[in-house]
Structures are given as structure tokens and as C-alpha cells.
Coordinates of C-alpha atoms in Angstrom, one line a residue:
M20 CA 143.1 -93.6 93.2
K21 CA 142.0 -97.3 93.3
L22 CA 142.9 -99.1 96.5
T23 CA 143.0 -102.8 96.8
R24 CA 144.0 -105.1 99.6
R25 CA 147.7 -105.9 99.3
T26 CA 149.2 -109.4 99.3
L27 CA 151.6 -110.6 102.0
L28 CA 155.0 -111.7 101.0
L29 CA 155.1 -114.9 102.9
G30 CA 158.7 -116.1 102.4
T31 CA 158.4 -119.7 101.2
G32 CA 154.7 -119.3 100.6
A33 CA 152.3 -120.1 103.4
A34 CA 149.8 -121.5 101.0
L35 CA 152.1 -124.3 100.2
L36 CA 153.2 -125.2 103.7
F37 CA 150.9 -128.2 103.8
G38 CA 151.3 -129.4 100.2
S39 CA 148.9 -131.9 98.7
A40 CA 147.0 -132.3 101.9
A41 CA 145.1 -129.0 101.2
I42 CA 141.9 -129.6 99.3
A43 CA 140.6 -127.3 96.6
Q44 CA 138.3 -124.7 98.1
E45 CA 137.5 -121.2 97.1
L46 CA 139.2 -118.7 99.4
P47 CA 137.9 -115.3 100.4
Q48 CA 139.6 -112.3 98.8
G49 CA 142.7 -111.6 100.9
G50 CA 143.2 -115.1 102.2
T51 CA 145.9 -117.4 100.8
V52 CA 146.0 -120.5 102.9
K53 CA 143.8 -123.5 102.0
A54 CA 142.4 -125.8 104.7
N55 CA 143.3 -129.5 105.0
D56 CA 140.5 -132.0 105.0
N57 CA 139.4 -132.7 108.6
T58 CA 140.2 -136.3 109.6
K59 CA 140.3 -135.7 113.3
G60 CA 136.7 -134.6 114.2
P61 CA 135.4 -131.3 115.6
Q62 CA 138.0 -128.7 116.4
R63 CA 137.6 -125.4 118.3
I64 CA 139.8 -122.4 117.9
A65 CA 139.7 -119.2 120.0
F66 CA 140.7 -116.1 118.1
M67 CA 141.5 -113.2 120.4
A68 CA 142.0 -109.6 119.4
F69 CA 141.4 -106.0 120.6
Q70 CA 138.9 -103.3 119.4
N71 CA 140.4 -99.9 120.3
N72 CA 140.8 -98.4 116.8
P73 CA 139.7 -99.0 113.2
F74 CA 142.8 -101.1 112.5
W75 CA 141.0 -104.0 114.2
I76 CA 138.1 -104.0 111.7
P77 CA 139.9 -106.0 109.0
V78 CA 141.4 -108.2 111.7
T79 CA 137.9 -109.0 112.8
E80 CA 136.7 -109.5 109.2
G81 CA 139.6 -111.9 108.6
A82 CA 138.7 -113.9 111.7
K83 CA 135.1 -114.1 110.7
A84 CA 136.0 -115.1 107.2
A85 CA 138.1 -117.9 108.6
K86 CA 135.1 -118.9 110.9
D87 CA 132.8 -119.2 107.8
Y88 CA 135.4 -121.0 105.7
L89 CA 136.5 -123.5 108.4
A90 CA 132.9 -124.3 109.3
K91 CA 132.9 -126.5 106.2
F92 CA 135.9 -128.4 107.6
N93 CA 134.2 -129.2 111.0
T94 CA 136.3 -126.5 112.8
T95 CA 134.6 -123.8 114.9
V96 CA 136.3 -120.4 115.3
D97 CA 135.1 -118.3 118.2
Y98 CA 136.0 -114.6 118.0
V99 CA 136.9 -113.2 121.5
D100 CA 136.9 -109.4 121.9
L101 CA 139.6 -108.5 124.4
G102 CA 138.2 -105.0 124.7
D103 CA 139.8 -101.6 124.1
T104 CA 142.6 -101.5 126.6
L105 CA 145.8 -103.2 125.5
S106 CA 147.7 -104.8 128.4
A107 CA 149.6 -108.0 129.2
E108 CA 147.1 -108.7 131.9
V109 CA 144.2 -108.7 129.4
V110 CA 146.0 -111.0 127.1
I111 CA 147.0 -113.4 129.9
A112 CA 143.4 -113.5 131.1
G113 CA 142.1 -114.3 127.6
I114 CA 144.5 -117.2 127.2
E115 CA 143.8 -118.6 130.6
S116 CA 140.1 -118.4 129.8
A117 CA 140.6 -120.3 126.6
I118 CA 142.6 -123.0 128.4
A119 CA 139.8 -123.4 131.0
Q120 CA 137.3 -123.8 128.1
K121 CA 139.5 -126.5 126.6
Y122 CA 139.9 -125.0 123.1
N123 CA 142.0 -127.0 120.7
G124 CA 144.0 -124.0 119.6
I125 CA 144.4 -120.2 120.1
V126 CA 145.2 -117.3 117.8
I127 CA 146.2 -114.2 119.8
V128 CA 147.7 -110.8 119.5
P129 CA 150.0 -110.9 122.5
V130 CA 151.7 -107.5 122.0
F131 CA 153.5 -107.3 125.4
D132 CA 156.4 -109.0 127.2
G133 CA 155.0 -111.0 130.1
T134 CA 152.4 -112.8 127.9
E135 CA 154.8 -115.6 127.1
R136 CA 154.0 -117.2 130.5
A137 CA 150.4 -117.8 129.5
I138 CA 151.3 -118.9 126.0
N139 CA 153.7 -121.5 127.4
E140 CA 151.1 -122.6 129.8
A141 CA 148.6 -123.2 127.0
V142 CA 151.2 -125.1 124.9
A143 CA 152.2 -127.2 127.9
Q144 CA 148.5 -128.3 128.2
G145 CA 148.5 -129.4 124.5
I146 CA 146.9 -126.2 123.1
P147 CA 149.0 -124.7 120.3
V148 CA 149.2 -121.0 120.0
V149 CA 149.7 -118.8 116.9
N150 CA 150.7 -115.2 117.5
I151 CA 149.8 -112.5 114.9
I152 CA 150.4 -108.8 114.3
A153 CA 152.5 -108.1 117.4
E154 CA 154.2 -110.1 120.1
G155 CA 156.6 -109.3 122.9
N156 CA 160.4 -109.6 122.6
A157 CA 160.6 -112.5 125.1
P158 CA 160.5 -115.9 123.4
S159 CA 157.7 -118.3 123.9
D160 CA 156.6 -121.8 122.9
R161 CA 154.1 -120.5 120.3
L162 CA 153.8 -122.5 117.1
L163 CA 154.2 -119.6 114.7
F164 CA 154.2 -115.8 114.4
I165 CA 152.8 -114.0 111.4
G166 CA 153.5 -110.3 111.3
Q167 CA 155.7 -107.5 110.3
D168 CA 159.3 -107.0 111.3
A169 CA 158.5 -103.8 113.3
N170 CA 162.0 -102.5 113.2
A171 CA 162.3 -102.9 109.5
A172 CA 158.9 -101.3 108.9
G173 CA 160.0 -98.3 111.0
A174 CA 163.2 -98.1 109.0
Q175 CA 161.1 -98.1 105.7
L176 CA 159.2 -95.1 107.0
G177 CA 162.4 -93.5 108.3
E178 CA 163.8 -93.6 104.8
F179 CA 160.7 -92.1 103.4
I180 CA 160.7 -89.3 106.0
G181 CA 164.3 -88.5 105.4
K182 CA 163.9 -88.2 101.7
K183 CA 160.6 -86.3 102.0
L184 CA 162.1 -83.7 104.3
G185 CA 165.3 -83.4 102.3
G186 CA 167.3 -84.3 105.4
K187 CA 166.2 -81.4 107.5
G188 CA 163.3 -80.5 109.9
K189 CA 161.6 -81.5 113.1
V190 CA 159.7 -84.8 113.4
G191 CA 157.3 -85.4 116.2
V192 CA 157.0 -89.0 117.3
I193 CA 153.8 -90.5 118.8
T194 CA 153.8 -94.2 119.8
G195 CA 150.9 -96.2 120.9
Y196 CA 152.0 -97.8 124.2
F197 CA 155.5 -97.3 125.7
G198 CA 155.3 -100.9 126.9
A199 CA 154.4 -102.5 123.6
A200 CA 157.4 -104.1 122.0
Q201 CA 156.1 -103.7 118.4
H202 CA 155.4 -100.0 118.9
T203 CA 158.8 -99.4 120.4
N204 CA 160.5 -101.3 117.6
R205 CA 158.6 -99.3 115.0
M206 CA 159.6 -96.1 116.7
N207 CA 163.3 -97.1 117.1
G208 CA 163.4 -98.4 113.5
A209 CA 162.5 -95.0 112.1
V210 CA 164.4 -92.8 114.7
D211 CA 167.6 -94.9 114.5
Y212 CA 167.5 -94.7 110.7
L213 CA 167.1 -91.0 110.7
K214 CA 169.8 -90.4 113.3
K215 CA 172.2 -92.5 111.2
N216 CA 171.3 -91.2 107.7
Y217 CA 169.8 -87.8 108.3
P218 CA 171.5 -86.4 111.5
D219 CA 170.1 -82.8 110.8
I220 CA 166.5 -84.0 111.4
Q221 CA 165.5 -83.3 115.0
I222 CA 163.2 -85.6 117.0
V223 CA 160.4 -84.2 119.2
G224 CA 159.1 -86.7 121.7
P225 CA 158.2 -89.5 121.9
F226 CA 154.7 -89.2 123.2
E227 CA 152.1 -91.9 124.0
N228 CA 148.6 -91.9 122.6
Q229 CA 147.3 -95.3 123.7
D230 CA 146.3 -96.0 120.1
K231 CA 143.6 -93.4 120.4
A232 CA 143.0 -90.8 117.6
E233 CA 141.7 -88.2 120.1
I234 CA 144.9 -88.3 122.1
A235 CA 147.0 -88.1 118.9
Y236 CA 144.9 -85.0 118.0
S237 CA 145.7 -83.2 121.2
L238 CA 149.4 -84.2 121.1
V239 CA 149.9 -82.7 117.7
Q240 CA 148.3 -79.5 118.8
D241 CA 150.6 -79.3 121.8
M242 CA 153.6 -80.2 119.7
Y243 CA 152.9 -77.5 117.2
T244 CA 152.4 -74.9 119.9
A245 CA 155.8 -75.8 121.4
N246 CA 157.4 -76.3 118.0
P247 CA 156.0 -74.0 115.3
D248 CA 158.7 -75.2 112.9
L249 CA 157.4 -78.8 113.1
S250 CA 157.8 -80.6 109.8
L251 CA 156.2 -84.0 110.2
V252 CA 154.5 -86.3 112.7
Y253 CA 155.3 -90.0 112.8
V254 CA 152.6 -92.2 114.5
T255 CA 153.8 -95.7 115.2
A256 CA 150.5 -97.4 115.9
G257 CA 146.7 -96.6 116.2
G258 CA 145.1 -93.3 115.6
P259 CA 147.2 -91.5 113.0
F260 CA 144.0 -90.0 111.5
G261 CA 143.6 -88.0 114.7
A262 CA 147.0 -86.5 114.1
A263 CA 146.0 -85.8 110.5
K264 CA 142.8 -84.1 111.6
A265 CA 144.9 -81.8 113.9
I266 CA 147.1 -80.8 111.0
K267 CA 144.0 -80.0 109.0
D268 CA 142.3 -78.0 111.8
L269 CA 145.6 -76.1 112.4
G270 CA 145.6 -75.0 108.7
L271 CA 148.9 -76.8 108.1
T272 CA 147.8 -79.0 105.2
G273 CA 150.7 -79.2 102.7
K274 CA 153.2 -77.8 105.3
V275 CA 153.2 -80.5 107.9
G276 CA 152.4 -84.1 107.1
V277 CA 151.6 -87.3 109.0
V278 CA 153.3 -90.7 108.4
G279 CA 151.9 -93.8 110.0
F280 CA 150.5 -97.3 109.7
D281 CA 147.5 -99.0 108.1
H282 CA 145.5 -98.4 105.0
T283 CA 142.2 -98.0 106.9
P284 CA 139.4 -95.9 105.4
E285 CA 139.9 -93.2 108.0
N286 CA 143.6 -92.9 107.3
V287 CA 143.2 -93.0 103.5
E288 CA 140.7 -90.1 103.5
Y289 CA 143.5 -87.9 104.9
L290 CA 145.9 -89.3 102.4
K291 CA 143.6 -88.1 99.7
T292 CA 143.2 -84.6 101.2
G293 CA 147.0 -84.2 101.8
E294 CA 147.4 -84.3 105.5
M295 CA 148.7 -87.8 105.5
W296 CA 151.9 -88.2 103.5
A297 CA 152.5 -91.9 103.7
L298 CA 150.9 -95.1 105.2
I299 CA 152.4 -98.5 105.5
D300 CA 150.1 -101.5 105.7
Q301 CA 150.2 -104.8 107.6
A302 CA 147.6 -106.9 105.6
P303 CA 145.6 -107.5 108.8
F304 CA 142.8 -109.4 107.1
Q305 CA 145.2 -111.9 105.6
Q306 CA 147.1 -112.2 108.9
A307 CA 143.9 -113.1 110.7
F308 CA 142.6 -115.5 108.0
D309 CA 145.8 -117.3 107.2
S310 CA 146.9 -117.8 110.8
T311 CA 143.6 -119.4 111.7
V312 CA 143.7 -121.8 108.8
L313 CA 147.3 -122.7 109.4
L314 CA 146.4 -123.5 113.0
H315 CA 143.5 -125.7 111.8
N316 CA 145.9 -127.5 109.5
Y317 CA 148.3 -128.1 112.4
L318 CA 145.5 -129.5 114.5
I319 CA 144.6 -131.9 111.8
D320 CA 147.9 -133.2 110.6
G321 CA 150.3 -132.2 113.4
K322 CA 152.9 -130.8 111.0
A323 CA 154.5 -127.6 112.3
P324 CA 155.1 -124.9 109.7
A325 CA 158.6 -125.0 108.2
E326 CA 159.1 -121.4 109.4
K327 CA 158.5 -120.1 112.9
V328 CA 158.1 -116.6 111.6
I329 CA 156.2 -115.6 108.5
A330 CA 157.2 -112.0 107.8
V331 CA 154.9 -109.3 106.3
K332 CA 156.7 -106.7 104.2
G333 CA 154.8 -103.4 104.3
N334 CA 153.6 -101.5 101.2
I335 CA 153.9 -97.7 101.5
L336 CA 151.0 -95.8 100.0
T337 CA 151.3 -92.1 99.3
P338 CA 148.9 -89.5 97.8
D339 CA 150.4 -90.3 94.4
G340 CA 149.8 -94.1 94.9
P341 CA 152.0 -97.0 96.0
L342 CA 155.7 -96.1 96.6
K343 CA 157.8 -97.8 94.0

């Protein structure tokens, strides 16, 4: 099975947002937005993300590719590691630090409600902010959000789960953080879809794994002990390969499957061996790269993107290949 990085469906086309101002320049594989020629002088962008599971590896790669690419346009991109504990407080501290260091722009994964205060503070001080991957439900003055409609992505997987189980069975639900809006919306998207369309499917949980594979592993073992008729485990965020490992170690391969997010190498290995039944992607490399270049372009020409939200439609991958 040949796996390639999927392309985002960016609505009106992010690569064209800035028209003829973009100069011809070779883009890295996975990036779609070209940089505008810099007529303003040196610019500095702080790119902030977490590092608590393998999902963040392509995010980091996208940020570093943007750093290399934009260096040719007199824009410096500093990658800021926010650590392995996701919280609103960590995001706020990162933004406040970037404000103090007088960056020209910020790319951030804000995740939680409560972070909008710091985002608004940055914007009020003339520092535009682009949110990627996951943001809270509360509105902010951010320039742009690039990411998935979490509820719609959950519903996509809910539809897959319902069909896969033939409308009957028990589904264990593991979310990343109960306080993360994206994780909650992914969970509700799937659960609400199942309740409406497949009412005979029972939900076990939800449980919280804090994006950690080892916690997902233990949760699946506990779930199966309490529910030996478990049919499937749905993991809304990080660490689904931990759930898949538990299925394998319990000798349940082919009988109980895992459905989750992200085409990371760890997840895909369990897709190949049959413990993982479906994975939906978010194109994290492209989100990281494109958002940073879009912010560079805004710093240069001051033209806000036509759309405040650039939605990423997920592609579902199964052991048989992409879901048609």
C-alpha cells in the first residue's frame, strides 16, 4: 500500500489568496502557498506547537520547511516548543512571551477556550495571529484559522463506524482532553451521528487519555475487561496506536478494531496489521507550512485572507486503501 501526503481542500484555494503578488518559487512537497516578495524589510514569526505525541512531527516539519523557505524572503521563523502538556495556561504564556519579544506575527495551536484573551492582546498590540489545527469555541480576533471542522470529521468516522459494525455493537470512546474543544467536537460528531443513525450501537465512556498512547493502552484493557463484547474503540485525538497495541496484545485482532486520527507511521503500522480499521488525516505538514506563509504575506501586503476559516476535509484511510 503506497501512502502519500494528502492535499488539503482549501475552499477557494489558499495558493491564490494573494494573486499576482506571489513570486514563482519552488515549494516543498506538501506546501501550497507561495510567498510574496518582501518589500517591508525583516519580519519575525513565532510558530508555537506542542510535542506530546507523533502527530506533532509533521507539524514541526512543516514549520521548519516554512522557516527554510521564508528565509529567502527575509522572514525569520522561530519554532517554539510548548512542551508535552496541553493547557490554556501554556498557550497563553507562549503568546505573552512572543508579545514581549516583539514578534511581527504568531502561528499557534490554541486548542482551549480561554486562550482568546491572549490572542486578542497580541492583535491589539499589532501582532496578527493565525490559529491552526485546533482552537477553542470562543471567538477571537485572530486573522485566520486553518484546520478541520472537528464535528464534521467526527461524523465522517461515525458513518464509517456505523457501517462497519452493521449498526450493532459496543463502541468505546477515548478523547484526548475533556477541556479541548476540538476533541469534544470530534467525539460529539461521531457519537451524535451514531445515536441518530445507528441507535442500536452502545457507547462505552468517554474516557480521557491526555493524548498519550500508554494511557489509551490501559483504557482499552480496562474497557475490554468490563465489556468483553466490545466491538470497536474510537480515539478522538493523540495515541490511537496505544489502543491498537492493546487490541493486538489482547489477541483481538480482526475482532475489535480501532478508529482514530492521523496517518502517522505508528498508526499506519497497525492499519497494515489489522488492529486499526480506519484513520482520518488532517494534513498537518500543510497546515503548518501554509499558515506560516500566509502570515508572511499578510505582514508584507496587509491584505487579510478572503476567508476567516480555511477548512481541511479529512481523508479516511483503511487497510484496503483510501475510503472512496
